[in-house]
mmCIF file of C-alpha atoms in Angstrom:
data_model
loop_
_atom_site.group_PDB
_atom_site.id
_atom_site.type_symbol
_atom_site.label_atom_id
_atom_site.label_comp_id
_atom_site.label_asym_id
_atom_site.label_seq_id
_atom_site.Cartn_x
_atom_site.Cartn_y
_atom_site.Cartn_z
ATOM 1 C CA UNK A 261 -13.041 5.323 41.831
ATOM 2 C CA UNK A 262 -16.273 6.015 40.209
ATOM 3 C CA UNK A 263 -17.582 4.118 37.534
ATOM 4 C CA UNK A 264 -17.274 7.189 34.760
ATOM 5 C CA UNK A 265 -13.518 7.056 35.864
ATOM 6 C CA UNK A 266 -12.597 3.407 35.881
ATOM 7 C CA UNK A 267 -14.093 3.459 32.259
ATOM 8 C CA UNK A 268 -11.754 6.406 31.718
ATOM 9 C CA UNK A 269 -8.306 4.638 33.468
ATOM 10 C CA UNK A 270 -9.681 1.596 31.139
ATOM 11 C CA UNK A 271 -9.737 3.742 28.030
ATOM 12 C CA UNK A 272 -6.129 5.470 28.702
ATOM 13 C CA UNK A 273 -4.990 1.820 29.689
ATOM 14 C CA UNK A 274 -5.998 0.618 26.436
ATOM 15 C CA UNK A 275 -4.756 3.942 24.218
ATOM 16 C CA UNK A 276 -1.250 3.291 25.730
ATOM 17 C CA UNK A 277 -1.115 -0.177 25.237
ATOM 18 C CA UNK A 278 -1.982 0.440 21.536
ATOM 19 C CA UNK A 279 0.658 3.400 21.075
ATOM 20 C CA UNK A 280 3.302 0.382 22.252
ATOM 21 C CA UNK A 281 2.589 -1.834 20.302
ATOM 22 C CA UNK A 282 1.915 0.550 16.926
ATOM 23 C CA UNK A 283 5.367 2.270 17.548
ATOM 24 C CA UNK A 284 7.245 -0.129 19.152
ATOM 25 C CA UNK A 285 8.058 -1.374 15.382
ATOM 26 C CA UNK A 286 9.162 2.168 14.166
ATOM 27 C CA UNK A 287 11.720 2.253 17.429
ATOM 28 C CA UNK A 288 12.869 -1.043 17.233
ATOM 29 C CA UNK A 289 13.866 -0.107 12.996
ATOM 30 C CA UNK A 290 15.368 3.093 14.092
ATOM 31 C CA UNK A 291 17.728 1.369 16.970
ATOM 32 C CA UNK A 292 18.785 -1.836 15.318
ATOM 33 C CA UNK A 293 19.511 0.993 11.989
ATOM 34 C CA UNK A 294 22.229 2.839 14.386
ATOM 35 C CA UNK A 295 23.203 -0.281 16.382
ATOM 36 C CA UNK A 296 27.252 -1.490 15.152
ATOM 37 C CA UNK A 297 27.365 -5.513 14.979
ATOM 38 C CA UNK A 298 28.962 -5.749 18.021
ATOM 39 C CA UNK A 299 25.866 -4.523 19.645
ATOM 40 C CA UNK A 300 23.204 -6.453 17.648
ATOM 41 C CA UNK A 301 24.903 -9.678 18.252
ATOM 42 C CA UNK A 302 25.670 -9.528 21.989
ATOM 43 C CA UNK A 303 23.028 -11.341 24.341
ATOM 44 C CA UNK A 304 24.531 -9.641 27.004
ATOM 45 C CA UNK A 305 23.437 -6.662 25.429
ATOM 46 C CA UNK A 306 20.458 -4.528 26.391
ATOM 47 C CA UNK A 307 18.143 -4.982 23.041
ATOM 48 C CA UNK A 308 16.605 -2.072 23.671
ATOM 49 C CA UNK A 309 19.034 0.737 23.750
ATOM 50 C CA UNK A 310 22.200 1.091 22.441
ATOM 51 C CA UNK A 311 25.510 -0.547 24.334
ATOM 52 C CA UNK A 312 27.900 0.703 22.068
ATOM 53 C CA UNK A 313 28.326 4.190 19.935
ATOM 54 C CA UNK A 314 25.489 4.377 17.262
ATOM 55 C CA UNK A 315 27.202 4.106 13.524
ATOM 56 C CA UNK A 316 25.978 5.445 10.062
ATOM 57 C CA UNK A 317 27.897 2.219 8.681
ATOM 58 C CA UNK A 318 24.567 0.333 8.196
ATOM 59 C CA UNK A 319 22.729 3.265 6.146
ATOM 60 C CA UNK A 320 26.511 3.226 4.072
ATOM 61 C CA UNK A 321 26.118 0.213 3.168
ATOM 62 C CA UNK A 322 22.699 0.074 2.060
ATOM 63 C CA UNK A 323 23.261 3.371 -0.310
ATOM 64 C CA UNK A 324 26.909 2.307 -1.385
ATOM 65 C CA UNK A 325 27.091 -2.254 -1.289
ATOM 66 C CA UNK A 326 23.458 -2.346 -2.790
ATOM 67 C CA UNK A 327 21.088 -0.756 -5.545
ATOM 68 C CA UNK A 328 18.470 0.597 -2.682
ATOM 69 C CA UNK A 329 17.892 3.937 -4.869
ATOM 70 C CA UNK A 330 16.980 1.836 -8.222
ATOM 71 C CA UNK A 331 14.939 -0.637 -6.248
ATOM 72 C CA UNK A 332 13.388 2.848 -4.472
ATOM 73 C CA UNK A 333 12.516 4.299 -8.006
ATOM 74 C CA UNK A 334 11.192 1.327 -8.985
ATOM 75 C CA UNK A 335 8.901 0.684 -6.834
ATOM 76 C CA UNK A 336 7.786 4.675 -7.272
ATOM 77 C CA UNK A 337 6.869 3.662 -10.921
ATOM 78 C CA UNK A 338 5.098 0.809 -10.098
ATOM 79 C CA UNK A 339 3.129 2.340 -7.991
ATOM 80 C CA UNK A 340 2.251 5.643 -9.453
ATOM 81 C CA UNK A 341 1.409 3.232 -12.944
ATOM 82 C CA UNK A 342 -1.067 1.045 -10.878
ATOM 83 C CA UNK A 343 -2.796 3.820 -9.428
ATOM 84 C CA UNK A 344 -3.304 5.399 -12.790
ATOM 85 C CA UNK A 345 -4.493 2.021 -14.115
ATOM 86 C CA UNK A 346 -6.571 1.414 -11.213
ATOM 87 C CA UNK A 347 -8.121 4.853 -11.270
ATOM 88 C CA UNK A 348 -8.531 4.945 -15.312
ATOM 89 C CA UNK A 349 -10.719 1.768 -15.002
ATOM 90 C CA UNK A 350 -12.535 1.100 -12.047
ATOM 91 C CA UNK A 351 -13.649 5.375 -11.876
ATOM 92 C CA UNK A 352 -15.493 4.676 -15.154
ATOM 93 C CA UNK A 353 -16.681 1.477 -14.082
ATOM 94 C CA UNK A 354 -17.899 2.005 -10.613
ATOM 95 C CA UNK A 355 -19.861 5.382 -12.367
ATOM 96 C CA UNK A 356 -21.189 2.698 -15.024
ATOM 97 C CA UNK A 357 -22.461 0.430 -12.273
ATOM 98 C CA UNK A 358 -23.654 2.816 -10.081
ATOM 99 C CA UNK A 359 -25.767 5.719 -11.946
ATOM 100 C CA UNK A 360 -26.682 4.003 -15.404
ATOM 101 C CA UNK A 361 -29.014 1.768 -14.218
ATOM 102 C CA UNK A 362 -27.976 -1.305 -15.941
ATOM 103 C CA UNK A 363 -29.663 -4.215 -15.728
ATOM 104 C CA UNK A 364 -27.834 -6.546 -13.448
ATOM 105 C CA UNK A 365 -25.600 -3.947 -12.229
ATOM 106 C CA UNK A 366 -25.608 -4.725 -8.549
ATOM 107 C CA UNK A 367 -25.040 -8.874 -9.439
ATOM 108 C CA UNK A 368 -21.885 -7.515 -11.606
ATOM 109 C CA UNK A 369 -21.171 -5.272 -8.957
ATOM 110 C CA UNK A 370 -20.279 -8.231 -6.718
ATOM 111 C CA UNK A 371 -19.410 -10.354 -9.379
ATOM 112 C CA UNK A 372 -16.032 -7.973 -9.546
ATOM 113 C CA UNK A 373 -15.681 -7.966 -5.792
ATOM 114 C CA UNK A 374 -15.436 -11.470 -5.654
ATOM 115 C CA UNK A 375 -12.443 -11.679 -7.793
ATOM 116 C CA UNK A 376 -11.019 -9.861 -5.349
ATOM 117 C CA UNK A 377 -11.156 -12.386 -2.850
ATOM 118 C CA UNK A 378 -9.200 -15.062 -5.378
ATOM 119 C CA UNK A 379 -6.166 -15.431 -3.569
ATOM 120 C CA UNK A 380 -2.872 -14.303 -5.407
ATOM 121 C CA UNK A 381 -1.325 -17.738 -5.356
ATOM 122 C CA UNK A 382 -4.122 -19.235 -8.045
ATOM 123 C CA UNK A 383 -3.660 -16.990 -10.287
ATOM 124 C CA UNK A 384 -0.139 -16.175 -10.596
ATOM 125 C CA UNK A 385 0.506 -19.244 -12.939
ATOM 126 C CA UNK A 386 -2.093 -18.033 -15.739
ATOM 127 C CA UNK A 387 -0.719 -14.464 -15.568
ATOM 128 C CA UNK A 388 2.810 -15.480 -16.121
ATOM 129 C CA UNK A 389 1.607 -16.763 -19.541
ATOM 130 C CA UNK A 390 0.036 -13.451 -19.793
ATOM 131 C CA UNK A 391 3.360 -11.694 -19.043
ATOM 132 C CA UNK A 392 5.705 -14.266 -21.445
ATOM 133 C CA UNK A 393 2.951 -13.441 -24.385
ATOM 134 C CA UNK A 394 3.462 -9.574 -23.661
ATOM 135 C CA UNK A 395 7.360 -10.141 -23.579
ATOM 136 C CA UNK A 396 7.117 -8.429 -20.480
ATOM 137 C CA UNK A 397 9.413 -10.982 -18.355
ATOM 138 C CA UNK A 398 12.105 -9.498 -16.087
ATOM 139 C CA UNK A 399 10.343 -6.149 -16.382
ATOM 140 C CA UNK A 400 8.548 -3.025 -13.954
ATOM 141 C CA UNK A 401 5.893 -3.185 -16.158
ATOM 142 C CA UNK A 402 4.868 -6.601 -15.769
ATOM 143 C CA UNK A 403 4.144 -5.662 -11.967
ATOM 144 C CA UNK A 404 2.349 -2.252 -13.231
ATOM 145 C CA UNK A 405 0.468 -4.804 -15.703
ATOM 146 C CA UNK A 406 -0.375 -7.694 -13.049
ATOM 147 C CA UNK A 407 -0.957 -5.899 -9.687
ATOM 148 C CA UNK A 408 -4.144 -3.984 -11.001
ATOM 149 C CA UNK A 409 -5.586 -7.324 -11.014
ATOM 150 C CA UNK A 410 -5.888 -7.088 -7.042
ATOM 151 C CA UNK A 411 -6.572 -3.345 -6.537
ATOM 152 C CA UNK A 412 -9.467 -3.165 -9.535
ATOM 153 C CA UNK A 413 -11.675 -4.740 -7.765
ATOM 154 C CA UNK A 414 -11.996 -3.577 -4.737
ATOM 155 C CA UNK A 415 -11.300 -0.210 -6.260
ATOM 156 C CA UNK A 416 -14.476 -0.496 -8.307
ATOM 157 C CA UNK A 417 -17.121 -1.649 -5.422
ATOM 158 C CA UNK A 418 -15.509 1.028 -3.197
ATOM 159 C CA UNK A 419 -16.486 3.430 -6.091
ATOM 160 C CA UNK A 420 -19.606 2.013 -6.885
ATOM 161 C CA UNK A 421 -21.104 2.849 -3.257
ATOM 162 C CA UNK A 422 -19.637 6.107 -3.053
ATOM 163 C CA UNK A 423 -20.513 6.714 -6.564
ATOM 164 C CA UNK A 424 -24.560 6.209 -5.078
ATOM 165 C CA UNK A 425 -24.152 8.480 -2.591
ATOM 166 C CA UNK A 426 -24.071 11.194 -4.931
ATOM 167 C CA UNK A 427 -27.453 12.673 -5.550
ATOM 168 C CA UNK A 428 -29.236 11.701 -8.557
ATOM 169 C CA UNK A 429 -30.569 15.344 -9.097
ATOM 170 C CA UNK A 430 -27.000 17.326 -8.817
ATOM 171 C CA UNK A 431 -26.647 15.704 -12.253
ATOM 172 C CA UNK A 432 -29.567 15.839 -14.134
ATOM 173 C CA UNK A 433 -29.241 19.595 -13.033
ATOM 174 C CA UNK A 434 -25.790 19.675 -14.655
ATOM 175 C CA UNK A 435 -27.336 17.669 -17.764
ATOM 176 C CA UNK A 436 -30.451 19.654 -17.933
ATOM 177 C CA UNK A 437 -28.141 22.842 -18.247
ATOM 178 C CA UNK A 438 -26.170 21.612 -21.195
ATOM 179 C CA UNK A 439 -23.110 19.680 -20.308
ATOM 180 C CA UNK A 440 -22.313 16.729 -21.581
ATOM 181 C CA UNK A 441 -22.607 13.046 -19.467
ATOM 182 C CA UNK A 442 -19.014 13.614 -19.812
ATOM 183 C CA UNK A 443 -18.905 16.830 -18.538
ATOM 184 C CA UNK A 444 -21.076 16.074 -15.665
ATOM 185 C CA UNK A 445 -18.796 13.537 -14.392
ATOM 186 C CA UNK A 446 -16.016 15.286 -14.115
ATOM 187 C CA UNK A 447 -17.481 18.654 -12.948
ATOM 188 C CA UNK A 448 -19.971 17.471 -10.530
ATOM 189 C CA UNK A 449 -19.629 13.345 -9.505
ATOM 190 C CA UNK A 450 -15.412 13.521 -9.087
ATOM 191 C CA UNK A 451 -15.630 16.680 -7.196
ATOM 192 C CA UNK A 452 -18.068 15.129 -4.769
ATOM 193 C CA UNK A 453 -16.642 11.641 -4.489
ATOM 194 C CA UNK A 454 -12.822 13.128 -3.639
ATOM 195 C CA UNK A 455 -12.673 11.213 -0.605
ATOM 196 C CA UNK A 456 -13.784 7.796 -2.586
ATOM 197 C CA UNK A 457 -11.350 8.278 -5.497
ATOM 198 C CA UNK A 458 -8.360 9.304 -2.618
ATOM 199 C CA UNK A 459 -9.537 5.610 -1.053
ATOM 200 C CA UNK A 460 -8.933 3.566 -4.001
ATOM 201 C CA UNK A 461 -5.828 5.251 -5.309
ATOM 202 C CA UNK A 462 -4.415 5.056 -2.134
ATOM 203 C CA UNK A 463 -5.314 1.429 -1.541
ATOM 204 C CA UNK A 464 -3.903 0.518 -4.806
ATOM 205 C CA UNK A 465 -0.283 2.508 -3.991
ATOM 206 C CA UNK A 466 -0.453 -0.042 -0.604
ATOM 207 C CA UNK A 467 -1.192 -2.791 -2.405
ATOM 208 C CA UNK A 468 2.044 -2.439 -5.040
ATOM 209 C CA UNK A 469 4.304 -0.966 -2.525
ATOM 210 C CA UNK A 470 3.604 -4.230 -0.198
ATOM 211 C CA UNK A 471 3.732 -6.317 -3.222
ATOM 212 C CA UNK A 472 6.191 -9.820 -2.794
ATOM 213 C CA UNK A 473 4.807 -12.675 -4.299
ATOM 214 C CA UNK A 474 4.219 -11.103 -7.909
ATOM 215 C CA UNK A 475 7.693 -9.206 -8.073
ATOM 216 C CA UNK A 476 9.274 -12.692 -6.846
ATOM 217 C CA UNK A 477 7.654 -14.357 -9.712
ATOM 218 C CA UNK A 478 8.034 -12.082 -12.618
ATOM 219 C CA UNK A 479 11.414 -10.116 -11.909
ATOM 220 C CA UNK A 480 14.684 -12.103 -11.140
ATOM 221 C CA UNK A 481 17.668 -9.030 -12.095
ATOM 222 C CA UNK A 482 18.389 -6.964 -9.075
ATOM 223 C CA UNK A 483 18.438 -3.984 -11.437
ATOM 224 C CA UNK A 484 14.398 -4.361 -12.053
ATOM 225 C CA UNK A 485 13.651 -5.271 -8.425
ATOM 226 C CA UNK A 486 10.810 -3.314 -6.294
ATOM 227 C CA UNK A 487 12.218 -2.030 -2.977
ATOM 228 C CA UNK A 488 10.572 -5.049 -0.864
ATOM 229 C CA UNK A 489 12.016 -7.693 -3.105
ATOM 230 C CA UNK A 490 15.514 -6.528 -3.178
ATOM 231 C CA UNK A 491 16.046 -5.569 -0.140
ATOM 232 C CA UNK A 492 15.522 -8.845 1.340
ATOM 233 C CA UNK A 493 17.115 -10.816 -1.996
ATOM 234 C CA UNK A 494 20.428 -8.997 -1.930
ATOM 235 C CA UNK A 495 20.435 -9.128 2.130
ATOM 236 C CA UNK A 496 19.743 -11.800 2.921
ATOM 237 C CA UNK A 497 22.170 -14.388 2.035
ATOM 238 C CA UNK A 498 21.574 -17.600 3.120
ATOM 239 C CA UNK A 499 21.996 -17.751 6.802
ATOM 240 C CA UNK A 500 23.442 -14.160 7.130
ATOM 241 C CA UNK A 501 20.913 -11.278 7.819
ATOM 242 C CA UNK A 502 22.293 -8.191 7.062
ATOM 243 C CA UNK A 503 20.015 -6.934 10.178
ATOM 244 C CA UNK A 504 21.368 -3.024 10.275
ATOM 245 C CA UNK A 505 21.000 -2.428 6.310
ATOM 246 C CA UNK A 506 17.485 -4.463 6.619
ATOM 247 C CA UNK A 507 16.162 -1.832 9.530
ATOM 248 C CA UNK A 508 17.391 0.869 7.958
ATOM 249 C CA UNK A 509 15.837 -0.345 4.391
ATOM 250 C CA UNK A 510 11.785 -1.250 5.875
ATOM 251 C CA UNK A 511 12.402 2.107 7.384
ATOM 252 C CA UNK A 512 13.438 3.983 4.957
ATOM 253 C CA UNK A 513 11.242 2.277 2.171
ATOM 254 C CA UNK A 514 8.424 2.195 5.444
ATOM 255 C CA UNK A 515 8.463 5.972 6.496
ATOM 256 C CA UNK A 516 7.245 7.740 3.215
ATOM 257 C CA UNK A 517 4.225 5.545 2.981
ATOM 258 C CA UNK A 518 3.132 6.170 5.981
ATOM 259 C CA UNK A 519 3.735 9.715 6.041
ATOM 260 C CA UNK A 520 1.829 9.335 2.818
ATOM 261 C CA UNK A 521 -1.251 7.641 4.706
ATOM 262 C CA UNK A 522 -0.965 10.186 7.513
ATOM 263 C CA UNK A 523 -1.480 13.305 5.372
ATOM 264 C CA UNK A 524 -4.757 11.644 3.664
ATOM 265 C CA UNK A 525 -6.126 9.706 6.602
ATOM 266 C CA UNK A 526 -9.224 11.224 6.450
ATOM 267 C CA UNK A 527 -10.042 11.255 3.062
ATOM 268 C CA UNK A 528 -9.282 7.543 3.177
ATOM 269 C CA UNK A 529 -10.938 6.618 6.092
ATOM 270 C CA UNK A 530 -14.206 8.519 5.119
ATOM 271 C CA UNK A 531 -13.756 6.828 1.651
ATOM 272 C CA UNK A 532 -13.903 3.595 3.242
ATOM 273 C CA UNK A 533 -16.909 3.659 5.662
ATOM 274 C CA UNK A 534 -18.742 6.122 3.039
ATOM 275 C CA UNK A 535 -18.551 3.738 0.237
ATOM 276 C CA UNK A 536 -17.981 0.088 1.398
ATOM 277 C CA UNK A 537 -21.636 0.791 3.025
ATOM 278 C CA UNK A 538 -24.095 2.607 0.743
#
């Protein structure tokens, strides 16, 4: 083999590998979903295929022995309400930090992103004073309230670059013409920065839709639970693992995210190198 082609059998070797191991997760959710008990808890068993009839009885039970709809819907809310949040506050802040020329803007710039970097577990204490003083305890909205805190942010220094990419001139033009600072924003700097603003709401739907530690703390009922708390609450009991309804739960909970993240993978992507370097 030439040398062009061993790099090429290297680069096809290492593509495959990759596809394994990225959708060997996926399959083994989908299999262990179908599998009956019988099947799961055989080590005679082939783990990999089925050895017995697939069955719709784990799916059942999920929809009918558990509240996987409410816990679905609720983590829907949650989500949707911290990417508005995150949106409505970092867009006008990253814009503020970028293109008004503040004095210390860049040293606040950072100054944000470093919070970022606090780790969840130091903080959780003061904002469950925050939540008891809001009589928000047991609620959604204490996790649309608290999980902003981690996708601001990051949300804001993604913005912030992006934000400076846009030329300075394409708004004085807009300004020079009669429309308002306002005006200029939304006609000519969103339009432009699509891609950035796609980034940071999409980073703050991942961060509440992988959220565990907060919704542990600040919901207990089952009725108030997000999807990744109740599902492993209600089955998981002790030292029984509901394995079927778990599968078919991270997949079904799994699947629409990253369908999700599929359909805007480029606007994300070029959101992240575009503005986490300028």
């Amino acid at each position: 083999m030439t040398r062009s082609q061993r790099a090429g059998a290297l680069r096809i070797l290492a593509l495959t590998l990759y596809t394994v191991l990225t959708v060997f997760p996926f399959y083994w959710m989908i299999i262990t979903t179908f599998k009956q008990n019988v099947d799961l808890y055989s080590e005679t068993n082939n783990p990999l295929w089925f050895n017995a009839p697939p069955t719709l009885s784990n799916i059942q039970y999920l929809l009918e022995q558990t509240r996987f709809l409410t816990w679905m819907a609720n983590s829907l809310i949650i989500g949707v309400g911290v990417v508005l949040i995150t949106l409505l506050t970092a867009v006008p802040a990253g814009y503020a930090l970028a293109r008004l020329r503040l004095p210390g803007a860049e040293q606040m710039g950072i100054a944000i992103f470093a919070t970022y970097l606090v780790p969840p577990t130091l903080v959780f204490i003061p904002l469950t004073r925050v939540v008891h003083v809001l009589g928000l305890q047991n609620t959604i909205w204490s996790l649309v309230l608290i999980l902003p805190t981690i996708s601001i942010p990051f949300s804001v220094w993604l913005l912030m670059g992006f934000f400076k990419n846009v030329p300075f001139e394409i708004e004085e033009a807009a300004l020079v013409d009669g429309a308002t600072r306002t005006q200029a924003v939304f006609h000519v700097v969103l339009p432009i920065s699509r891609a950035g603003l796609a980034a940071a709401g999409m980073f703050a739907f991942a961060i509440s839709i992988q959220a565990f530690l907060y919704p542990l703390v600040f919901t207990s009922s089952t009725a108030v639970k997000p999807v990744t708390l109740g599902v492993v609450t209600d089955l998981v009991r002790g030292d029984l693992f509901y394995w079927g309804s778990l599968m078919a739960g991270a997949l079904f909970a799994g699947l629409p995210v990253a369908i999700l993240f599929n359909y805007f993978m480029d606007d994300f992507v070029e959101g992240i190198t575009a503005g986490s370097t300028k």
